[in-house]
Short mmCIF file of C-alpha atoms in Angstrom, two decimals:
data_model
loop_
_atom_site.label_atom_id
_atom_site.label_comp_id
_atom_site.label_asym_id
_atom_site.label_seq_id
_atom_site.Cartn_x
_atom_site.Cartn_y
_atom_site.Cartn_z
CA MET K 1 44.86 10.93 -53.30
CA ASN K 2 44.56 7.68 -51.57
CA VAL K 3 41.20 8.68 -50.05
CA SER K 4 39.46 9.51 -52.98
CA LYS K 5 40.71 6.21 -54.54
CA LYS K 6 39.66 4.28 -51.93
CA SER K 7 35.94 6.26 -51.93
CA GLY K 8 35.83 5.34 -55.65
CA GLN K 9 36.82 1.69 -54.96
CA VAL K 10 33.69 1.36 -52.12
CA ARG K 11 31.49 3.23 -54.87
CA ILE K 12 31.98 0.91 -57.46
CA GLY K 13 32.04 -2.13 -55.00
CA ALA K 14 28.62 -0.68 -53.88
CA ILE K 15 27.51 -0.54 -57.43
CA LEU K 16 28.81 -4.38 -58.18
CA ILE K 17 26.17 -5.27 -55.37
CA LEU K 18 23.42 -3.70 -56.25
CA ALA K 19 23.90 -4.89 -59.86
CA ILE K 20 24.04 -8.33 -58.39
CA PHE K 21 21.21 -7.73 -56.47
CA ILE K 22 18.92 -6.71 -59.47
CA SER K 23 20.45 -9.53 -61.48
CA ILE K 24 19.28 -11.81 -58.77
CA ILE K 25 15.60 -9.91 -58.28
CA SER K 26 15.18 -10.23 -61.98
CA GLY K 27 16.36 -13.73 -62.39
CA MET K 28 14.15 -14.74 -60.05
CA TRP K 29 11.51 -13.28 -62.44
CA ILE K 30 12.72 -14.56 -65.37
CA THR K 31 12.71 -18.30 -63.56
CA LYS K 32 8.45 -17.47 -62.77
CA PHE K 33 8.51 -16.36 -66.39
CA PHE K 34 10.05 -19.71 -67.88
CA ASN K 35 8.15 -21.71 -65.15
CA ASP K 36 4.78 -20.60 -66.54
CA ASN K 37 6.06 -20.53 -70.41
CA PRO K 38 7.79 -24.00 -70.34
CA GLN K 39 8.04 -23.98 -74.19
CA ALA K 40 10.19 -20.95 -74.11
CA ARG K 41 12.80 -22.47 -72.46
CA GLU K 42 14.86 -24.12 -74.94
CA VAL K 43 16.53 -22.77 -78.06
CA SER K 44 19.01 -24.95 -79.94
CA VAL K 45 21.64 -22.99 -81.56
CA SER K 46 23.52 -24.89 -84.71
CA GLU K 47 26.79 -23.40 -84.14
CA TYR K 48 27.09 -25.24 -80.44
CA SER K 49 27.41 -28.82 -80.16
CA GLY K 50 25.26 -28.91 -76.91
CA ARG K 51 22.16 -27.74 -76.48
CA VAL K 52 22.07 -24.07 -75.37
CA PHE K 53 19.59 -21.93 -73.49
CA GLU K 54 19.03 -18.65 -74.89
CA PRO K 55 18.40 -16.72 -72.88
CA PRO K 56 20.15 -18.84 -69.93
CA ILE K 57 17.66 -19.86 -66.95
CA PRO K 58 18.42 -18.43 -63.64
CA LEU K 59 18.51 -21.16 -60.87
CA GLN K 60 15.94 -21.06 -58.27
CA SER K 61 17.31 -20.81 -54.76
CA PHE K 62 19.06 -24.04 -53.34
CA ASN K 63 20.87 -25.62 -50.30
CA LEU K 64 23.17 -28.21 -50.48
CA THR K 65 26.69 -29.16 -48.50
CA ASP K 66 29.95 -29.27 -50.34
CA HIS K 67 32.03 -32.66 -49.38
CA GLU K 68 33.69 -30.35 -46.96
CA GLY K 69 30.66 -29.84 -44.91
CA GLN K 70 30.32 -25.96 -45.95
CA SER K 71 26.97 -24.80 -47.50
CA PHE K 72 26.31 -24.67 -50.67
CA SER K 73 23.73 -22.27 -52.49
CA PRO K 74 23.60 -19.78 -55.25
CA VAL K 75 26.20 -17.12 -53.60
CA ASN K 76 28.75 -19.77 -54.45
CA LEU K 77 27.88 -19.90 -58.23
CA LEU K 78 28.09 -16.17 -58.67
CA GLY K 79 31.21 -15.09 -60.65
CA TYR K 80 32.08 -18.77 -61.69
CA TRP K 81 31.51 -20.71 -64.87
CA THR K 82 30.62 -23.95 -63.13
CA PHE K 83 30.36 -27.43 -64.79
CA VAL K 84 27.74 -29.80 -62.98
CA PHE K 85 27.20 -33.81 -63.35
CA PHE K 86 24.66 -35.66 -61.53
CA GLY K 87 25.81 -39.21 -60.21
CA TYR K 88 26.99 -41.39 -57.58
CA THR K 89 30.12 -42.90 -55.81
CA ASN K 90 28.80 -46.61 -56.70
CA CYS K 91 28.42 -46.08 -60.42
CA PRO K 92 31.60 -47.93 -61.79
CA ASP K 93 31.02 -46.89 -65.71
CA VAL K 94 29.36 -43.90 -66.46
CA CYS K 95 30.28 -41.69 -63.52
CA PRO K 96 34.43 -42.16 -63.31
CA MET K 97 34.37 -41.71 -67.35
CA ALA K 98 32.67 -38.55 -67.16
CA LEU K 99 34.90 -36.84 -64.10
CA VAL K 100 37.82 -37.86 -66.49
CA ASP K 101 36.32 -36.33 -69.11
CA LEU K 102 35.90 -33.40 -67.03
CA ASN K 103 39.34 -33.98 -65.98
CA ALA K 104 40.27 -33.46 -69.76
CA VAL K 105 37.87 -30.49 -70.13
CA TYR K 106 39.54 -28.89 -67.03
CA ASP K 107 43.27 -29.46 -68.30
CA ASP K 108 42.36 -27.95 -71.37
CA LEU K 109 41.25 -24.55 -70.15
CA ALA K 110 44.07 -24.59 -67.75
CA SER K 111 46.29 -24.98 -70.59
CA LYS K 112 44.41 -21.85 -72.72
CA PHE K 113 44.61 -20.24 -69.32
CA VAL K 114 41.17 -19.37 -68.51
CA LEU K 115 40.81 -21.82 -65.77
CA GLY K 116 40.62 -19.17 -62.97
CA ASN K 117 37.11 -18.66 -62.30
CA THR K 118 35.90 -22.51 -63.30
CA LYS K 119 34.10 -24.52 -60.99
CA VAL K 120 33.20 -28.24 -61.42
CA LEU K 121 30.55 -29.97 -59.39
CA PHE K 122 30.05 -33.32 -58.65
CA VAL K 123 26.14 -33.41 -57.31
CA SER K 124 25.67 -37.22 -55.82
CA VAL K 125 21.74 -38.43 -56.43
CA ASP K 126 22.68 -41.22 -54.09
CA PRO K 127 22.50 -39.69 -50.45
CA GLU K 128 21.55 -42.66 -48.87
CA ARG K 129 25.25 -43.99 -49.37
CA ASP K 130 27.36 -41.07 -50.48
CA ASN K 131 27.79 -39.64 -46.97
CA LEU K 132 30.23 -36.51 -46.97
CA THR K 133 33.77 -38.78 -45.99
CA HIS K 134 32.81 -40.88 -48.84
CA LEU K 135 32.19 -38.44 -51.25
CA ALA K 136 35.41 -36.27 -50.36
CA GLU K 137 37.37 -39.30 -51.06
CA TYR K 138 35.55 -39.93 -54.29
CA ILE K 139 35.77 -36.46 -55.86
CA SER K 140 39.44 -35.54 -54.73
CA PHE K 141 40.78 -38.92 -56.19
CA PHE K 142 39.58 -37.65 -59.53
CA ASN K 143 40.46 -34.12 -58.99
CA GLU K 144 41.62 -32.04 -56.03
CA ASP K 145 39.99 -28.79 -57.20
CA PHE K 146 36.54 -30.39 -57.80
CA THR K 147 33.43 -30.18 -55.48
CA GLY K 148 31.29 -32.81 -54.24
CA VAL K 149 27.82 -31.78 -53.23
CA THR K 150 25.02 -33.22 -51.55
CA GLY K 151 21.97 -32.67 -49.25
CA ASN K 152 18.52 -34.83 -48.17
CA ALA K 153 16.81 -36.30 -50.78
CA ALA K 154 14.25 -33.31 -51.07
CA GLN K 155 17.23 -30.41 -51.29
CA ILE K 156 18.78 -32.98 -54.10
CA ALA K 157 15.57 -33.41 -55.96
CA SER K 158 14.78 -29.94 -56.41
CA PHE K 159 17.99 -28.89 -57.36
CA ALA K 160 17.94 -31.66 -60.06
CA LYS K 161 14.73 -30.53 -61.41
CA GLN K 162 15.91 -27.39 -62.24
CA PHE K 163 18.27 -29.16 -64.54
CA GLY K 164 15.49 -31.37 -65.94
CA ALA K 165 18.04 -34.20 -64.26
CA VAL K 166 16.16 -37.45 -63.16
CA TYR K 167 17.35 -40.49 -61.24
CA LYS K 168 15.90 -43.56 -60.16
CA LYS K 169 17.30 -45.97 -57.89
CA VAL K 170 17.05 -49.68 -58.80
CA GLU K 171 16.09 -51.95 -56.59
CA ASN K 172 18.13 -55.19 -56.24
CA ARG K 173 16.61 -58.10 -54.83
CA GLU K 174 19.40 -60.03 -54.17
CA ASP K 175 21.20 -57.25 -51.89
CA ALA K 176 19.36 -54.39 -50.80
CA ASP K 177 22.86 -52.38 -50.68
CA ASP K 178 23.99 -53.22 -53.93
CA TYR K 179 21.36 -51.15 -55.71
CA LEU K 180 22.25 -49.12 -59.12
CA VAL K 181 20.97 -45.81 -59.75
CA ASP K 182 19.81 -44.95 -63.25
CA HIS K 183 20.82 -41.37 -63.88
CA THR K 184 21.11 -37.91 -66.50
CA ALA K 185 24.28 -38.63 -68.05
CA SER K 186 24.78 -34.97 -69.41
CA ILE K 187 27.00 -32.43 -68.49
CA MET K 188 25.31 -28.93 -67.46
CA LEU K 189 27.01 -26.01 -67.38
CA ILE K 190 25.90 -22.68 -65.17
CA ASP K 191 27.43 -19.22 -66.02
CA HIS K 192 28.44 -16.90 -64.09
CA LEU K 193 25.44 -15.16 -63.12
CA GLY K 194 23.76 -18.39 -61.64
CA ARG K 195 22.17 -19.56 -64.61
CA LEU K 196 21.63 -22.83 -66.69
CA ILE K 197 23.07 -21.60 -69.84
CA SER K 198 23.77 -25.34 -71.71
CA ILE K 199 23.80 -28.92 -71.54
CA PHE K 200 25.94 -31.42 -73.05
CA PRO K 201 24.50 -34.69 -74.03
CA PRO K 202 26.40 -38.28 -73.91
CA PRO K 203 28.44 -39.32 -75.52
CA LEU K 204 30.51 -36.59 -74.01
CA ASP K 205 33.26 -34.90 -76.08
CA HIS K 206 35.57 -32.80 -73.89
CA LYS K 207 36.73 -30.85 -77.46
CA LYS K 208 33.36 -30.00 -78.09
CA ILE K 209 32.61 -28.99 -74.40
CA VAL K 210 35.54 -26.77 -74.39
CA ALA K 211 34.93 -25.26 -77.96
CA ASP K 212 31.21 -24.28 -76.30
CA PHE K 213 32.53 -23.20 -73.70
CA LEU K 214 34.69 -20.54 -75.00
CA LYS K 215 32.17 -19.40 -77.21
CA LEU K 216 29.84 -19.09 -74.75
CA ARG K 217 32.16 -17.25 -72.27
CA ASP K 218 33.31 -15.01 -74.90
CA ARG K 219 29.59 -14.07 -75.19
CA TYR K 220 28.14 -13.63 -71.90
CA GLY K 221 31.59 -12.43 -70.31
CA ASP K 222 34.10 -14.46 -68.53
CA GLY K 223 32.47 -13.33 -64.91
CA TYR K 224 35.57 -12.13 -63.11
CA GLY K 225 33.69 -9.09 -62.41
CA CYS K 226 31.25 -10.92 -60.68
CA LEU K 227 33.83 -12.58 -58.14
CA ILE K 228 32.48 -12.12 -54.40
CA ASN K 229 33.95 -15.00 -52.78
CA MET T 1 61.70 -100.11 -86.15
CA LYS T 2 62.69 -96.84 -87.80
CA ILE T 3 58.74 -96.16 -88.81
CA THR T 4 57.73 -96.75 -84.87
CA VAL T 5 60.27 -93.91 -83.76
CA LEU T 6 59.01 -91.99 -86.38
CA LEU T 7 55.21 -92.12 -85.67
CA MET T 8 55.98 -92.12 -81.61
CA SER T 9 57.65 -88.80 -82.05
CA ALA T 10 55.10 -87.41 -84.59
CA CYS T 11 52.52 -88.10 -81.97
CA ILE T 12 54.81 -86.53 -79.03
CA PHE T 13 55.10 -83.74 -81.37
CA PHE T 14 51.82 -83.22 -82.52
CA PHE T 15 50.13 -83.91 -78.91
CA PRO T 16 50.55 -80.41 -77.34
CA LEU T 17 50.05 -78.90 -80.63
CA SER T 18 46.60 -80.08 -80.25
CA VAL T 19 45.93 -79.12 -76.83
CA VAL T 20 47.02 -75.76 -77.86
CA LYS T 21 44.51 -75.48 -80.53
CA ALA T 22 41.93 -76.19 -78.36
CA GLU T 23 43.04 -73.59 -76.05
CA ASP T 24 43.10 -71.18 -78.46
CA ASP T 25 39.81 -71.04 -79.52
CA VAL T 26 38.77 -68.39 -77.48
CA SER T 27 41.18 -65.86 -76.00
CA ALA T 28 41.26 -62.35 -74.37
CA LYS T 29 43.68 -59.35 -74.62
CA ASN T 30 43.42 -55.89 -73.04
CA ALA T 31 41.86 -56.90 -69.67
CA TRP T 32 42.20 -53.58 -67.22
CA ILE T 33 40.68 -52.40 -64.06
CA PRO T 34 40.19 -48.43 -63.88
CA GLU T 35 41.89 -47.62 -60.17
CA ALA T 36 39.35 -46.68 -57.95
CA PRO T 37 39.09 -44.06 -55.35
CA PRO T 38 39.67 -45.82 -51.47
CA GLY T 39 36.99 -47.53 -50.02
CA MET T 40 34.93 -47.93 -53.26
CA ASN T 41 32.47 -51.31 -52.73
CA VAL T 42 32.22 -51.37 -56.47
CA MET T 43 34.53 -51.23 -59.93
CA ALA T 44 34.54 -51.92 -63.63
CA ALA T 45 36.99 -54.25 -65.80
CA TYR T 46 37.19 -53.98 -69.42
CA VAL T 47 38.39 -56.75 -71.57
CA THR T 48 38.48 -58.26 -75.50
CA ILE T 49 37.37 -61.36 -75.73
CA MET T 50 37.97 -63.18 -79.38
CA ASN T 51 35.95 -66.24 -80.69
CA ASN T 52 38.72 -67.59 -82.93
CA GLY T 53 36.63 -71.27 -83.35
CA ASP T 54 34.21 -71.96 -85.77
CA HIS T 55 30.87 -71.85 -83.55
CA ALA T 56 29.21 -68.99 -81.74
CA MET T 57 29.86 -68.97 -77.87
CA ASP T 58 28.27 -67.62 -74.86
CA VAL T 59 30.20 -66.00 -71.90
CA THR T 60 28.17 -67.03 -69.29
CA GLY T 61 30.20 -65.81 -66.38
CA VAL T 62 33.09 -63.86 -64.93
CA SER T 63 34.71 -64.85 -61.24
CA SER T 64 37.79 -63.80 -59.12
CA ALA T 65 39.33 -64.39 -55.89
CA GLN T 66 39.67 -61.17 -55.23
CA PHE T 67 35.90 -60.36 -55.57
CA GLU T 68 32.53 -61.18 -54.06
CA ARG T 69 31.26 -61.54 -57.14
CA ILE T 70 31.31 -60.11 -60.90
CA GLU T 71 28.51 -59.32 -63.16
CA MET T 72 28.02 -58.71 -66.76
CA HIS T 73 26.58 -55.18 -67.49
CA ARG T 74 25.73 -52.78 -70.58
CA THR T 75 25.31 -49.07 -70.18
CA VAL T 76 22.20 -48.21 -72.22
CA ILE T 77 21.83 -44.39 -72.63
CA GLU T 78 18.56 -43.38 -73.75
CA ASN T 79 17.08 -39.86 -73.67
CA GLU T 80 20.49 -38.64 -71.78
CA GLN T 81 19.94 -41.03 -69.13
CA ALA T 82 22.23 -43.69 -68.51
CA ARG T 83 21.10 -47.13 -67.19
CA MET T 84 22.87 -50.49 -66.58
CA ILE T 85 21.12 -53.65 -67.76
CA LYS T 86 22.58 -57.28 -66.44
CA GLN T 87 23.41 -59.67 -68.90
CA ASP T 88 23.37 -63.09 -68.07
CA ARG T 89 25.22 -64.09 -70.92
CA MET T 90 26.51 -62.61 -74.16
CA THR T 91 27.08 -64.44 -77.46
CA ILE T 92 30.19 -64.10 -79.48
CA SER T 93 29.81 -65.38 -83.09
CA ALA T 94 32.72 -67.52 -84.81
CA GLY T 95 35.69 -65.38 -85.78
CA GLU T 96 34.08 -62.32 -83.87
CA SER T 97 35.59 -60.42 -80.64
CA LEU T 98 33.31 -58.91 -77.84
CA LYS T 99 34.55 -55.65 -76.53
CA PHE T 100 34.01 -54.76 -72.75
CA GLU T 101 34.77 -50.96 -72.67
CA PRO T 102 34.10 -47.91 -71.19
CA GLY T 103 30.62 -46.47 -71.49
CA GLY T 104 29.27 -50.06 -73.10
CA ARG T 105 29.68 -53.52 -71.59
CA HIS T 106 31.79 -53.53 -68.93
CA LEU T 107 32.30 -56.18 -65.82
CA MET T 108 31.18 -54.72 -62.65
CA LEU T 109 33.37 -56.19 -59.79
CA PHE T 110 31.70 -56.04 -56.27
CA ASN T 111 33.58 -55.82 -52.97
CA PRO T 112 37.01 -56.13 -53.41
CA LYS T 113 38.85 -58.26 -50.50
CA LYS T 114 41.44 -55.51 -50.77
CA SER T 115 42.06 -52.04 -51.70
CA LEU T 116 43.75 -52.31 -55.56
CA LYS T 117 46.31 -50.08 -56.62
CA GLU T 118 47.66 -49.39 -59.91
CA GLY T 119 50.19 -52.11 -61.33
CA ASP T 120 48.27 -54.72 -59.21
CA GLU T 121 47.24 -57.64 -61.48
CA ILE T 122 43.98 -59.57 -61.07
CA ASP T 123 42.97 -63.02 -61.71
CA LEU T 124 39.45 -63.23 -63.82
CA LYS T 125 37.96 -66.57 -64.98
CA LEU T 126 35.60 -66.49 -67.63
CA THR T 127 33.15 -68.89 -67.99
CA PHE T 128 32.21 -70.14 -71.34
CA THR T 129 29.12 -72.43 -72.58
CA GLY T 130 30.28 -76.14 -71.91
CA GLU T 131 32.09 -75.38 -69.07
CA ARG T 132 35.08 -73.95 -70.87
CA THR T 133 36.91 -71.28 -68.96
CA LEU T 134 39.78 -68.90 -69.69
CA ALA T 135 41.74 -67.44 -66.99
CA VAL T 136 42.78 -63.68 -67.87
CA LYS T 137 44.91 -61.47 -66.16
CA ALA T 138 43.71 -57.59 -65.82
CA GLN T 139 45.87 -54.85 -64.88
CA VAL T 140 44.83 -52.46 -62.78
CA ARG T 141 45.57 -48.80 -64.26
CA LYS T 142 45.08 -45.16 -63.40
CA HIS T 143 41.99 -43.73 -64.09
CA ALA T 144 43.85 -40.91 -66.20
CA ASN T 145 44.42 -43.70 -69.03
CA MET T 146 40.94 -44.30 -69.23
CA ARG T 147 40.52 -41.63 -71.47
CA MET T 148 43.09 -42.62 -73.97
CA GLU T 149 41.45 -46.08 -73.77
CA HIS T 150 38.26 -44.71 -74.62
CA HIS T 151 39.20 -42.30 -77.38
CA ARG T 152 41.55 -44.94 -79.06
#
């Protein structure tokens, strides 16, 4: 009895892994298709306050490092709905505001009992100054559950490009270390299959973000079945 | 004799009033600094400045003994991108107020002399046209309050 139950579990596990494998392969194919046809990328759907991509755009492979020094790659997205913000720790106004808004989203999801597989990522676009220690202190100040990620300039650039996120260092002639960084201030949402599904442009409103999120999650599935880590 | 005493007491009585009036042409409220993560070199401050006088006046600078330097900035969002633009002066029309608030105008505080915690009070000195200055106490508050402040 137990043995057959176990072999059933193994079989389900194998099917799941196969399904994930197939979705990654088809994801790569779809990415190629959309990269070849840039006009096909964005669809605006009026029932949402943010911009929604239908179908969602699979992310191409990337390699980043989280604030604990662990590798952060597409496998860390599978099974999670992930909010992403691009910023830098020396940003006094916009980034803390966005993180406080994401805290509000997080609290709201927790109160609705749908927080389980939600992640919040803060991607540093200032690898020169944001080392891992600094990033870890920064992100845990806002929320212990949030993840700060960084990488070298090329790794960050290739990740950001997939979201259409841009950033630019503004040189300071008076003090070279005190530069500012102009950057995209939207919050991005990645679904449980590692696909860019929505972009929330500023001004950010955490209530609208939660409303969109719940609709998208209802429509595409909560993703608990894809949790592999 | 009686009139002299009356005049003198009137002078004594009204003299401080005239001083108060001059001080009152500009005032500030809601000055606060969001508590920042440890080791941050840059912080923000927010404040509302009221010009109660009859003439437009410019804020020309802000300083504090507790920071290396302070700049006035304006956050501008264009094509979903945030940019901060340094402002050398900001004009407040007569009877109007100027709000520094999250996501808009803010004071950018560089290199705090010591790490600041919730409840700390920081002395800011605002400078206006004609060397006029105003001392303001800004309170350090937890970032959680920032959201409430933002949507209030």
